[in-house]
Coordinates of C-alpha atoms and ligand atoms in Angstrom, one line a residue:
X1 CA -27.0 2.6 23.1
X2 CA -24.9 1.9 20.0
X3 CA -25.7 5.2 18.6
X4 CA -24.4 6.4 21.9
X5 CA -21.1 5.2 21.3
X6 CA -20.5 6.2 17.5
X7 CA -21.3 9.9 18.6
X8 CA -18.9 9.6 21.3
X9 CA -16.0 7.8 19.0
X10 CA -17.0 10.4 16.7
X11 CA -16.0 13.3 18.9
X12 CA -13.3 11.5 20.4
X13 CA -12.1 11.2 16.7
X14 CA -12.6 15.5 16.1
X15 CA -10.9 16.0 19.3
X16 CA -7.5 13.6 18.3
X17 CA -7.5 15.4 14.8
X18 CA -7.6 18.6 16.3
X19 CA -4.8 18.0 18.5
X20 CA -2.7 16.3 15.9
X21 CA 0.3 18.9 15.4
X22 CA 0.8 20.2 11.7
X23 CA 3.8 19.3 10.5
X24 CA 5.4 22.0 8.5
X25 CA 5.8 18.7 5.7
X26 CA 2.4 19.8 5.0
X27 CA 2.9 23.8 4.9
X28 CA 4.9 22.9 2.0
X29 CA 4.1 24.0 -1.2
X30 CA 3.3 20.6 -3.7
X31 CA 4.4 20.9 -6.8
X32 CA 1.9 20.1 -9.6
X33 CA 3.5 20.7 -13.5
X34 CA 2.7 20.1 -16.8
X35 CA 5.0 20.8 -19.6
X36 CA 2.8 21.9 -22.9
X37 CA 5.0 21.5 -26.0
X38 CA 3.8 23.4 -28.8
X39 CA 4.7 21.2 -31.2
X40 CA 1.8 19.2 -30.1
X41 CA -0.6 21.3 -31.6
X42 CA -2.4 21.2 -28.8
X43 CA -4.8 24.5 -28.3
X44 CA -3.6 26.5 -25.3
X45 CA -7.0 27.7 -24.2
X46 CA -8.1 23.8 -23.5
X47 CA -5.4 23.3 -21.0
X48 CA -7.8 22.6 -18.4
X49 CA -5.1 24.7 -15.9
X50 CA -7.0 24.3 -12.7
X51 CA -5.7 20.3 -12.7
X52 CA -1.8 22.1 -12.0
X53 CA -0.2 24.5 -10.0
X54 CA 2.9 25.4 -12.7
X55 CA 2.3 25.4 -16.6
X56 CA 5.7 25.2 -18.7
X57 CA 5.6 26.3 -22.0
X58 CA 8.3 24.6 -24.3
X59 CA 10.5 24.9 -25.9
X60 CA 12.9 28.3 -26.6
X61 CA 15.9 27.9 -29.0
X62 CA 19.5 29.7 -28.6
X63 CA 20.8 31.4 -31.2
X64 CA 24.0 30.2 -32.0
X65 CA 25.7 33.7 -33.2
X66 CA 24.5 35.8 -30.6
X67 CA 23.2 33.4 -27.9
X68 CA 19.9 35.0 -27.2
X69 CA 16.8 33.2 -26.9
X70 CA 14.8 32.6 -30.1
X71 CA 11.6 32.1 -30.4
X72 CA 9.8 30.8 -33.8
X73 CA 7.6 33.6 -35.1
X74 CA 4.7 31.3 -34.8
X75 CA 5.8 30.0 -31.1
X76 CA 6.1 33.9 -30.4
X77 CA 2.4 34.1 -30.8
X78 CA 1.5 31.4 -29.0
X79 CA 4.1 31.9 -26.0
X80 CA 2.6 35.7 -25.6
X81 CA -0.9 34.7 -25.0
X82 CA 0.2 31.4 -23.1
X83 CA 0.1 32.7 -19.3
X84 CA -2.8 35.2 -19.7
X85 CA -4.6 32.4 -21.1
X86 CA -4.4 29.6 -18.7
X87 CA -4.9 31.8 -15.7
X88 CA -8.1 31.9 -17.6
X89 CA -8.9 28.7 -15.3
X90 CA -6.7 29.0 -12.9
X91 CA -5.8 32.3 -11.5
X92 CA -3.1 32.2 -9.5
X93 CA -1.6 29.0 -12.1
X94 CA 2.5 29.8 -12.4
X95 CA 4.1 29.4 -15.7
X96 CA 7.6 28.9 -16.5
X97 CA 9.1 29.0 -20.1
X98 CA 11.4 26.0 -21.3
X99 CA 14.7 26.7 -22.8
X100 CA 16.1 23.7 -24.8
X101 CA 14.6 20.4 -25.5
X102 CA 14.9 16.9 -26.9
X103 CA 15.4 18.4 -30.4
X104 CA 18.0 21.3 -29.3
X105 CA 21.5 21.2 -30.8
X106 CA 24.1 20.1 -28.2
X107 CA 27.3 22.0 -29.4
X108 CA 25.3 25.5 -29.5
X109 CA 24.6 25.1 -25.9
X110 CA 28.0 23.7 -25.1
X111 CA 29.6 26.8 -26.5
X112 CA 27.2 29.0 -24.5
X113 CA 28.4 27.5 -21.8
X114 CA 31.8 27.7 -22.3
X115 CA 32.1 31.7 -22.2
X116 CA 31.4 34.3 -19.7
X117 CA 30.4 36.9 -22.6
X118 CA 28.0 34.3 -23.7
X119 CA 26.5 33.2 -21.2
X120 CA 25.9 36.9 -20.0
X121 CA 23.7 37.6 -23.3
X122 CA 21.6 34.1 -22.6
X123 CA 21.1 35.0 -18.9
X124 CA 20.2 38.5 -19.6
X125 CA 17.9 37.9 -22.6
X126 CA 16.1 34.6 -21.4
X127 CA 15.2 36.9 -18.2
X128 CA 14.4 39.9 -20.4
X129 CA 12.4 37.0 -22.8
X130 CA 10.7 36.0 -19.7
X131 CA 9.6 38.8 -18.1
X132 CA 8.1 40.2 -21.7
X133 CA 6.2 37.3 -22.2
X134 CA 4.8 37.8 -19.0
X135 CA 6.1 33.9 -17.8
X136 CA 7.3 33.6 -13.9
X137 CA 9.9 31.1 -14.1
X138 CA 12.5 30.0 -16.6
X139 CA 13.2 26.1 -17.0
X140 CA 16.5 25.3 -19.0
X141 CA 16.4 22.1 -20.6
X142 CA 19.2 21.1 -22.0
X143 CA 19.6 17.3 -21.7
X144 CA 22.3 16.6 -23.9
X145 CA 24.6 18.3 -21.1
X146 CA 27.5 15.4 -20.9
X147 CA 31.4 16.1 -20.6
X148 CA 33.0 17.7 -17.9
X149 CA 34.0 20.9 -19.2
X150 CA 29.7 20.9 -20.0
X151 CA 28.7 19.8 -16.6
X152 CA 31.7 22.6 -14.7
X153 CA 30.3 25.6 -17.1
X154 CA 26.6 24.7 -16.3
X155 CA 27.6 25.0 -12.5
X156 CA 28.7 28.4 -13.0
X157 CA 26.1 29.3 -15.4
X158 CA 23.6 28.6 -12.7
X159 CA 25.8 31.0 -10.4
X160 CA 25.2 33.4 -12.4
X161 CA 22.3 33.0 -13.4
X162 CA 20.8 33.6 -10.0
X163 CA 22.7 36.6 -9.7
X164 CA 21.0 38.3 -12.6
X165 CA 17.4 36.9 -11.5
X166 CA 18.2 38.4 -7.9
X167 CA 19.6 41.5 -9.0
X168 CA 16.4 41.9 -11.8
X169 CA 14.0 41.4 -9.1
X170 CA 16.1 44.2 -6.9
X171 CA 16.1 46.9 -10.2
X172 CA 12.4 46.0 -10.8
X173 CA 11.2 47.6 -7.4
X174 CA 11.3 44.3 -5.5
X175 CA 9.0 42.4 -7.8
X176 CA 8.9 38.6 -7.2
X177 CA 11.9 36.7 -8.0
X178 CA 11.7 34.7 -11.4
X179 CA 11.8 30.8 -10.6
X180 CA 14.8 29.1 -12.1
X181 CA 14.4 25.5 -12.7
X182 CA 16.0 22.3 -14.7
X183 CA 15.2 19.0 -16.7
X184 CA 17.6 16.5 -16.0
X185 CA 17.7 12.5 -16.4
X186 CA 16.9 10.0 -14.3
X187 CA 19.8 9.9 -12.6
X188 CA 22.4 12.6 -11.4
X189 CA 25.2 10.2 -13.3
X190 CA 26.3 11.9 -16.4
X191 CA 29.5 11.4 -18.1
X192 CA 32.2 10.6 -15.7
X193 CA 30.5 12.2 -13.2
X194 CA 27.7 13.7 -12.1
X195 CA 25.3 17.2 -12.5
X196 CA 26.8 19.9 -10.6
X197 CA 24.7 19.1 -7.5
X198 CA 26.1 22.0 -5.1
X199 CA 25.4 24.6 -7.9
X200 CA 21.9 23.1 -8.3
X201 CA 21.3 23.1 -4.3
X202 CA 22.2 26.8 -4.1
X203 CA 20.3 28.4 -7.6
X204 CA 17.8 26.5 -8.7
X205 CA 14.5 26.2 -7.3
X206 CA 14.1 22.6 -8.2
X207 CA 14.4 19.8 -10.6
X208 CA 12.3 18.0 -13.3
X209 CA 13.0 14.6 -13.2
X210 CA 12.6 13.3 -16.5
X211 CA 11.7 9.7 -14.8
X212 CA 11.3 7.6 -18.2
X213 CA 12.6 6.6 -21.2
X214 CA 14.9 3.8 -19.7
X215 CA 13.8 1.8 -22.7
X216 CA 12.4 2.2 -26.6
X217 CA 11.9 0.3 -29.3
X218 CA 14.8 1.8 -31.6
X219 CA 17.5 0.6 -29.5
X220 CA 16.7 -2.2 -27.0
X221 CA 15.7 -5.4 -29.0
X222 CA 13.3 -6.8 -25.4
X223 CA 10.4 -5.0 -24.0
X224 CA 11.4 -2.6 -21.1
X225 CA 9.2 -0.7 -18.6
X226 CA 10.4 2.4 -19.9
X227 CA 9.4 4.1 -16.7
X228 CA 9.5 1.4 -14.0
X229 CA 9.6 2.7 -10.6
X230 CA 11.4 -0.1 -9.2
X231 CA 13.7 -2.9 -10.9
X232 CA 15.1 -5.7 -8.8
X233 CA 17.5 -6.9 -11.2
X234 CA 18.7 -3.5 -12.9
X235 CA 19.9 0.8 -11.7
X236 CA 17.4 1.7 -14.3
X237 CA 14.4 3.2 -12.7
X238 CA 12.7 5.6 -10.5
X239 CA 13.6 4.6 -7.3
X240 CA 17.5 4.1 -8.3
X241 CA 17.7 7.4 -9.7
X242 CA 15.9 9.3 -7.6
X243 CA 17.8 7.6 -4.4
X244 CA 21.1 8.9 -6.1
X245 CA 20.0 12.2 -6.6
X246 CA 19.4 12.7 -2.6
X247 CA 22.5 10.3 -1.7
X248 CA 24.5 12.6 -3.8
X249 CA 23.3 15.4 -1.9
X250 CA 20.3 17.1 -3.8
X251 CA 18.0 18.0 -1.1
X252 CA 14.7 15.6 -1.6
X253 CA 12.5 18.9 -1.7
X254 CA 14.2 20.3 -5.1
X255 CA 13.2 17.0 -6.9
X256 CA 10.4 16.8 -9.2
X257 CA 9.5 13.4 -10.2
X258 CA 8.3 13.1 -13.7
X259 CA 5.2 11.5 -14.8
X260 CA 5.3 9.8 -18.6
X261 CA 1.7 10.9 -20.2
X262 CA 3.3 7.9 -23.3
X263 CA 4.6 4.5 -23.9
X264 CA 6.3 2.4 -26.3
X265 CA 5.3 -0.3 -28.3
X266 CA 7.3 -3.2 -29.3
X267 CA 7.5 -5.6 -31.5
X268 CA 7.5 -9.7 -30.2
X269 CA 9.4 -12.4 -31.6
X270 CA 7.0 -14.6 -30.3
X271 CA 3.4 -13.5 -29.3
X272 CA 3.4 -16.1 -26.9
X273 CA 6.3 -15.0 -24.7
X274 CA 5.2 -11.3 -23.6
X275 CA 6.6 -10.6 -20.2
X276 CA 8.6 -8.0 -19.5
X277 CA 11.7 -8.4 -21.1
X278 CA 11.1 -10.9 -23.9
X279 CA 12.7 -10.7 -27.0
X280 CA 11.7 -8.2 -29.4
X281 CA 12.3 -6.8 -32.7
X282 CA 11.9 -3.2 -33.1
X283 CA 9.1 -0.8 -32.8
X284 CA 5.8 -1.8 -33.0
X285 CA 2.3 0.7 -34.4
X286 CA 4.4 3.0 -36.1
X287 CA 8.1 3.9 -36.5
X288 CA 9.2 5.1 -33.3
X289 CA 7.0 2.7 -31.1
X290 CA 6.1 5.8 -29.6
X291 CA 2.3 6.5 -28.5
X292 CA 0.2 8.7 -26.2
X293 CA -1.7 7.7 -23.0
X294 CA -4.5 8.7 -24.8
X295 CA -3.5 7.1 -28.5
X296 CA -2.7 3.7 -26.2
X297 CA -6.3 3.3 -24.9
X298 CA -7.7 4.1 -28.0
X299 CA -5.8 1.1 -29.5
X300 CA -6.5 -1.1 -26.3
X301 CA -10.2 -0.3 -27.1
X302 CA -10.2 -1.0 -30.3
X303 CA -8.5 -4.4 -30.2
X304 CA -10.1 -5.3 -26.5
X305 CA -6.5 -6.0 -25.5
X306 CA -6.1 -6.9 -21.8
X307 CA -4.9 -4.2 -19.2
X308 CA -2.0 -6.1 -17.5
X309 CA -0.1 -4.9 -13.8
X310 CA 3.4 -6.0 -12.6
X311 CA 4.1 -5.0 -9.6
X312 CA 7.5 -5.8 -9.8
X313 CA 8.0 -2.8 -11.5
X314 CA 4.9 -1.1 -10.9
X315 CA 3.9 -0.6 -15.2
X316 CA 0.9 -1.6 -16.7
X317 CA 1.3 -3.1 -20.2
X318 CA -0.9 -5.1 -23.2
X319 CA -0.6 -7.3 -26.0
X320 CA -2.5 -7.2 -28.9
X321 CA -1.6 -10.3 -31.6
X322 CA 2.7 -9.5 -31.7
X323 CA 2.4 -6.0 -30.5
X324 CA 4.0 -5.1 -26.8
X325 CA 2.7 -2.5 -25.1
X326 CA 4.4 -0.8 -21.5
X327 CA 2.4 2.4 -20.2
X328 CA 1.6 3.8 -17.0
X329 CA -2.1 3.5 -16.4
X330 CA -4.2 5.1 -13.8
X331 CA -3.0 3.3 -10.7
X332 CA 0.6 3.8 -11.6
X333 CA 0.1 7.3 -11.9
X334 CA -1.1 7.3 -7.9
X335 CA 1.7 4.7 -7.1
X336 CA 3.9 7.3 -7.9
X337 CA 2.4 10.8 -6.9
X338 CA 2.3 8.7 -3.2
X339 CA 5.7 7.4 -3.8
X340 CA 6.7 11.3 -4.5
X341 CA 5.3 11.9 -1.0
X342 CA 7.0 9.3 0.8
X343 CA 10.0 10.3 -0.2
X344 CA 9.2 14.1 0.9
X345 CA 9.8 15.1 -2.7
X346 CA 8.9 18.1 -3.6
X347 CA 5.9 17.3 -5.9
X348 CA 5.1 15.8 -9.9
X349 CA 5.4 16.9 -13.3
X350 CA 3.8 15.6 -16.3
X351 CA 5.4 15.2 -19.6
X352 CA 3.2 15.8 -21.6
X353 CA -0.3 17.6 -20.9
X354 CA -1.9 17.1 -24.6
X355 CA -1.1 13.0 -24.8
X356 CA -3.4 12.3 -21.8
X357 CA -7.1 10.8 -22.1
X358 CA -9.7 13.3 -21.1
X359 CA -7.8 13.7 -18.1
X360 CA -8.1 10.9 -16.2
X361 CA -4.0 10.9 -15.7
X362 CA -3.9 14.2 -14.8
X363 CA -6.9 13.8 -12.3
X364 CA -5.3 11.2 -11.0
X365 CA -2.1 12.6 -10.2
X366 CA -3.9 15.5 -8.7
X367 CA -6.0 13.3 -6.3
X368 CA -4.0 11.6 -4.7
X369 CA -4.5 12.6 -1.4
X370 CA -4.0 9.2 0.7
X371 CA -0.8 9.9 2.1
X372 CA -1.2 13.5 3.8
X373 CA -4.5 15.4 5.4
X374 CA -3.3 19.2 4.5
X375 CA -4.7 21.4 6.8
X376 CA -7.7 22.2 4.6
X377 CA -8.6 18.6 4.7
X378 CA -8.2 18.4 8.4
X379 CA -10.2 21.2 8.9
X380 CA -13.4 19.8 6.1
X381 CA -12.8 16.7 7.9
X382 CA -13.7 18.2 11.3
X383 CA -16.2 20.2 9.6
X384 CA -18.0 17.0 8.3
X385 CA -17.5 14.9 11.7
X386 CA -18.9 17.5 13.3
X387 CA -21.9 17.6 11.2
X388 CA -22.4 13.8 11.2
X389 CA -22.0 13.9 15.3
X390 CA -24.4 16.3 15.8
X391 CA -27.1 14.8 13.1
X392 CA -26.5 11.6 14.9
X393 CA -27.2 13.2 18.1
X394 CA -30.7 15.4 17.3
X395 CA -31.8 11.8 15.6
X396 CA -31.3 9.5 18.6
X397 CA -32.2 11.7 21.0
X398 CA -35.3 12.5 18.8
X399 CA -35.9 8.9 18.3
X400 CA -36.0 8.4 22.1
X401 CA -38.6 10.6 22.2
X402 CA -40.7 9.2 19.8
X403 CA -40.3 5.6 21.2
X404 CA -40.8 6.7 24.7
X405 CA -44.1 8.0 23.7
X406 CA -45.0 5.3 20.8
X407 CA -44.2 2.3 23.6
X408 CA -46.0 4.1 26.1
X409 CA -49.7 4.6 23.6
X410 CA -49.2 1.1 21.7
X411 CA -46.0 -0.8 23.1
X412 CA -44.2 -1.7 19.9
X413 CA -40.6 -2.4 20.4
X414 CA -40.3 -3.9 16.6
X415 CA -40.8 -0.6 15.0
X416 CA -37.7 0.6 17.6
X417 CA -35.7 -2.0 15.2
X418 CA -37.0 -0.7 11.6
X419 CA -35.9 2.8 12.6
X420 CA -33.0 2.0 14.0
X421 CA -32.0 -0.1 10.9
X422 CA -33.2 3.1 8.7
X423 CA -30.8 5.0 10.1
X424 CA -28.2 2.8 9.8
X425 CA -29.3 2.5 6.1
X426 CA -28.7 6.5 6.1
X427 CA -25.5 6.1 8.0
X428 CA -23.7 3.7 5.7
X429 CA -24.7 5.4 2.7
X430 CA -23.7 9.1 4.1
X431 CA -20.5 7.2 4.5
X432 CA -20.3 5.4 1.0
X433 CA -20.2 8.8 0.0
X434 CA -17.0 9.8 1.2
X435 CA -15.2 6.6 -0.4
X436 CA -12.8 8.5 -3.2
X437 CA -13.7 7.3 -6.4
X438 CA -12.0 4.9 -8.3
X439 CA -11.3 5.2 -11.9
X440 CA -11.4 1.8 -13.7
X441 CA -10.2 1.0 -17.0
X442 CA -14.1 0.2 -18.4
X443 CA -15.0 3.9 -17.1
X444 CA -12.6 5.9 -19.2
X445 CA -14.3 7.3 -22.6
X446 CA -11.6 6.6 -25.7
X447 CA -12.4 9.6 -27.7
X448 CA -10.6 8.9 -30.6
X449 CA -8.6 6.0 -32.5
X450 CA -6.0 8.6 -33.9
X451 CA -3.2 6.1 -33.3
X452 CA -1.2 7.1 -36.7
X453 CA 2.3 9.2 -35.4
X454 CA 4.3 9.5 -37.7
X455 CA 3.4 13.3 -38.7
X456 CA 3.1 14.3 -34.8
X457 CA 6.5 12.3 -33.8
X458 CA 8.6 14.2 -36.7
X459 CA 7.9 17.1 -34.4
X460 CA 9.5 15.2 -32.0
X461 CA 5.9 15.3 -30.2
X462 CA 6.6 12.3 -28.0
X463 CA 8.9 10.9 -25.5
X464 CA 12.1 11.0 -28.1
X465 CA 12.0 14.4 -27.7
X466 CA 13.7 14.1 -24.9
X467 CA 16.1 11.1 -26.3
X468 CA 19.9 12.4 -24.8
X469 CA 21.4 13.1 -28.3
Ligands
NAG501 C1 20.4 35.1 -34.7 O1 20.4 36.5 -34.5 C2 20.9 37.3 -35.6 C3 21.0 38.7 -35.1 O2 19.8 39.1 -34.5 C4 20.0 37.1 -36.7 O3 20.4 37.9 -37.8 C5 19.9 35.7 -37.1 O4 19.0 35.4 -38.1 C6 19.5 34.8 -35.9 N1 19.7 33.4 -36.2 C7 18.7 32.6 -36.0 C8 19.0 31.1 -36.4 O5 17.6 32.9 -35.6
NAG502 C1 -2.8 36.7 -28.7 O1 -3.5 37.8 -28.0 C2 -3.6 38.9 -28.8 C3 -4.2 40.0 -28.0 O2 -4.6 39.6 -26.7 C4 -4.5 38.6 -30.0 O3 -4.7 39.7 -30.8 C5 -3.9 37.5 -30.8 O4 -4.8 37.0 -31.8 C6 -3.6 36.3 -29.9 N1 -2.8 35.3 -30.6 C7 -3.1 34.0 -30.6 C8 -2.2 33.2 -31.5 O5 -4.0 33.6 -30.0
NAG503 C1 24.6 21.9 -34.6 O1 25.0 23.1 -35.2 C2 26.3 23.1 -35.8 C3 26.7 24.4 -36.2 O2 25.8 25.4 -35.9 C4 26.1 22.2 -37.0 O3 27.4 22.0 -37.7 C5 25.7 20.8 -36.6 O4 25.4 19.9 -37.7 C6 24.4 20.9 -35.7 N1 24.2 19.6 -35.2 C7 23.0 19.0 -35.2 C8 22.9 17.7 -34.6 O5 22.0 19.5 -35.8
NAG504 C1 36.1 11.2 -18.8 O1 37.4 11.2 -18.3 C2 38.4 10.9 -19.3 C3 39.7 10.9 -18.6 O2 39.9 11.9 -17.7 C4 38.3 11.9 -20.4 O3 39.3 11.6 -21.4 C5 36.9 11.9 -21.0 O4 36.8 13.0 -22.0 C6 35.9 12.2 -19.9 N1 34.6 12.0 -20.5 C7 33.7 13.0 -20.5 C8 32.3 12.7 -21.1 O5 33.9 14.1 -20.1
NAG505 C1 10.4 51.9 -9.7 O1 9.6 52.9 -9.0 C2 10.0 54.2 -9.3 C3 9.1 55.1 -8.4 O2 7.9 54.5 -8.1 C4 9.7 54.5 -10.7 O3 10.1 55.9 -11.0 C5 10.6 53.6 -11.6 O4 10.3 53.8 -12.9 C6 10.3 52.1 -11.2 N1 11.2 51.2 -11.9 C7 10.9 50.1 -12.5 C8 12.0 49.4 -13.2 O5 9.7 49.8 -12.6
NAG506 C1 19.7 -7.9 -29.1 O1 20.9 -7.0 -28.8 C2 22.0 -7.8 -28.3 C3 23.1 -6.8 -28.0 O2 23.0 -5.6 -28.8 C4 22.4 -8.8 -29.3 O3 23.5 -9.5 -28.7 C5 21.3 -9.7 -29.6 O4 21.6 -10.7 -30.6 C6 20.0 -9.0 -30.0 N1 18.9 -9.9 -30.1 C7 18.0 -9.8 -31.1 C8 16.9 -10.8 -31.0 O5 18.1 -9.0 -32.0
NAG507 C1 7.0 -8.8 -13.3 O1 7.7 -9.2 -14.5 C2 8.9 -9.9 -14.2 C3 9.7 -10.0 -15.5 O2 8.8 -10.5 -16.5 C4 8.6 -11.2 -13.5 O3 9.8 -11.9 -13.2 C5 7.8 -10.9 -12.3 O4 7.4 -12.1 -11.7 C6 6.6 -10.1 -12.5 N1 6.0 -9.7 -11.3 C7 4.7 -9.6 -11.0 C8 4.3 -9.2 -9.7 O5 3.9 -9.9 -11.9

């Protein structure tokens, strides 16, 4: 009888997911980037690619006399090779180059900008650039971008710089359109205004939200989620800044939330008094403050420091004797991938690729599923229901049988029990085994305790690298 009614509910349950209308939400495409910074030293060939759906390689310079794209001899070797070898696990992976950078000199760009001759030898060379390296997007980086003459030229920079793209594809026997992309703050508030959001609307193909560094160590004397997705008391964080972008009239689907793969690590005045925004003094660990996921868990390891969660601000941090430690962990990694899909965004990107832990960010980010059934999940889910429905049905109806016959030779009803509580044995754990796993901090593997930055950070291999100069 009960089995009865689980087939039925299970059919009933195929039939209302069939008829549930696909929303064209879900034909969207979903966004999955990693920027890979060379500087990291990080080997491109174990980029495990098939964790993203765009790879961006970073960073080109400008040169400042004839405003091409440069390119490091040793970065020209590496960018060359850099798409041909990440579709090594990931065919059809899209890779876009980066133009700019934490590091990149404000007033080169700002004169760039400021001339149509100039700008016409950076458009035409960084498509030129792209195209040669065999890269399918551009992203231009430049997040020192601040006065208004800056912020006007940039508008029309992007004008034109879809121009050229269109017109490129056109002269290249319609071959697919490079993708043009930004990094920007937080926030669309720069200067006395804000980014040229109407240029942006109509060139770009989105925007990389750089959705962290609200607060280090070198300049804010009390610990700070540096990437807090909400803040009651404050308009720095993710939700304020990515609220301002759409109320100023970005459309939700160009935005790319960013995803910190670091932290920061203060300093306490006193050990004792370690919330979020107590009183510190400088950087703690090493100069900057500044440390990997993947250096972080090492030194949580190490020191069997305890994993802390506000949800306040939704950031996990740790203290270990006087040191202060604000990252995002697993579960603020999900928190934010299914915030991104709330808000109809148009998906994540990491920043960067070589500071996570064997992963388990990146997997994360990638898994979070919760919040939309695509329609290859609807139809695997119909597929398994299915499967379960019609098992359940050959087994009752086989059990039946069996009993019909055993009651009729012996008259046993107990062993009609014991198989009926077999199966539910089977049931439960055919359905244990669709419960999504769940990464806790005791199963990640810390594979090293290489916590010392200093060399790696003068490369501006961390977070400062994107510190608005
Ligand atoms: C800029 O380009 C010029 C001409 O190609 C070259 O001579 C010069 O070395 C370049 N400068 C830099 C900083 O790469
Ligand atoms: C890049 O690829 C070329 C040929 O495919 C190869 O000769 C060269 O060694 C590679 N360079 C690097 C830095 O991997
Ligand atoms: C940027 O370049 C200009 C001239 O090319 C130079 O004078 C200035 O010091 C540079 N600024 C930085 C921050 O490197
Ligand atoms: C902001 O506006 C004031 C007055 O118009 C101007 O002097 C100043 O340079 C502007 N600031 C920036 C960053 O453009
Ligand atoms: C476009 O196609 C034509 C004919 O197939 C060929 O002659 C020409 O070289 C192609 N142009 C480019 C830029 O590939
Ligand atoms: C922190 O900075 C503020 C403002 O810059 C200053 O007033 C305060 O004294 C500083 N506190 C400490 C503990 O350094
Ligand atoms: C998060 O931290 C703030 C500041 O330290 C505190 O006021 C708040 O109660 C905390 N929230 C949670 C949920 O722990």
């Amino acid at each position: 009888m009960a089995l009865t009614i689980i087939t039925a509910t299970l059919f009933f349950l195929i039939f209302l997911l069939s008829k549930l209308p696909s929303s064209t939400a879900q034909e969207q495409p979903w966004i999955q980037a990693g920027y890979w910074f060379s500087g990291s030293g990080f080997p491109i060939s174990d980029i495990n690619s098939a964790l993203f759906t765009h790879l961006i390689c970073a960073f080109a310079g400008l040169n400042s006399s004839t405003y091409e794209l440069s390119i490091s001899s040793s970065d020209s070797q590496l960018f060359s090779n850099f798409t041909n070898t990440v579709k090594q696990k990931n065919p059809s992976i899209k890779t876009l180059l980066s133009i700019g950078g934490g590091l990149a000199n404000r007033s080169h760009y700002s004169s760039m900008v400021s001339q149509s001759s100039y700008r016409k030898s950076f458009i035409d060379s960084s498509i030129k650039t792209a195209r040669a390296y065999g890269f399918h997007g551009i992203d231009f980086s430049w997040v020192s971008v601040g006065t208004d003459s800056e912020i006007a030229n940039m508008a029309i920079l992007f004008d034109e710089w879809r121009v050229a793209i269109e017109s490129e594809s056109r002269n290249s026997n319609g071959s697919i359109q490079l993708v043009l992309t930004m990094a920007a703050q937080y926030s669309p508030y720069v200067g006395n205004g804000t980014f040229p959001i109407g240029s942006i609307n109509k060139n770009l193909n989105w925007v990389h939200v750089m959705a962290f560094d609200y607060y280090m160590p070198k300049s804010w004397n009390q610990t700070g989620a540096q990437a807090a997705l909400y803040d009651p008391g404050s308009e720095k964080s993710t939700d304020f800044g990515i609220n301002s972008w759409i109320n100023k009239g970005l459309s939700a689907n160009k935005l790319v939330l960013g995803l910190p793969f670091h932290g920061y690590a203060w300093t306490l005045v006193n050990p004792k008094d370690s919330a979020i925004g107590a009183p510190a003094k400088g950087p703690a660990i090493n100069i900057y403050g500044a440390m990997s996921y993947k250096d972080i868990k090492g030194y949580i390891q190490t020191y069997r420091g305890v994993l802390q969660y506000n949800a306040t601000y939704v950031v996990n941090y740790c203290t270990i004797g006087s040191s202060w430690i604000g990252f995002d962990d697993v579960e603020v990694v999900k928190i934010k991938v299914a915030y991104a899909k709330k808000k109809n965004l148009l998906g994540y990107f990491v920043w960067q690729i070589p500071q996570d832990d064997n992963w388990v960010l990146s997997q994360a980010a990638q898994e979070d599923k919760k919040t939309t059934i695509n329609n290859k999940g609807r139809l695997l889910l119909v597929i398994l229901l299915t499967a379960t429905a019609i098992i359940i049905l050959i087994l009752s109806s086989t059990m039946w049988y069996l009993r019909k016959r055993v009651l009729r030779c012996i008259g046993l009803a107990d062993e009609q029990k014991e198989s009926e509580s077999k199966l539910r044995t089977t049931m439960a754990s055919i359905e244990n085994t669709n419960v999504p796993q769940v990464f806790s901090f005791t199963d990640i593997v810390v594979a090293t305790n290489n916590f010392s930055n200093e060399n790696k950070l003068g490369e501006g291999g961390y977070g400062p690298v994107y510190k608005v100069i």
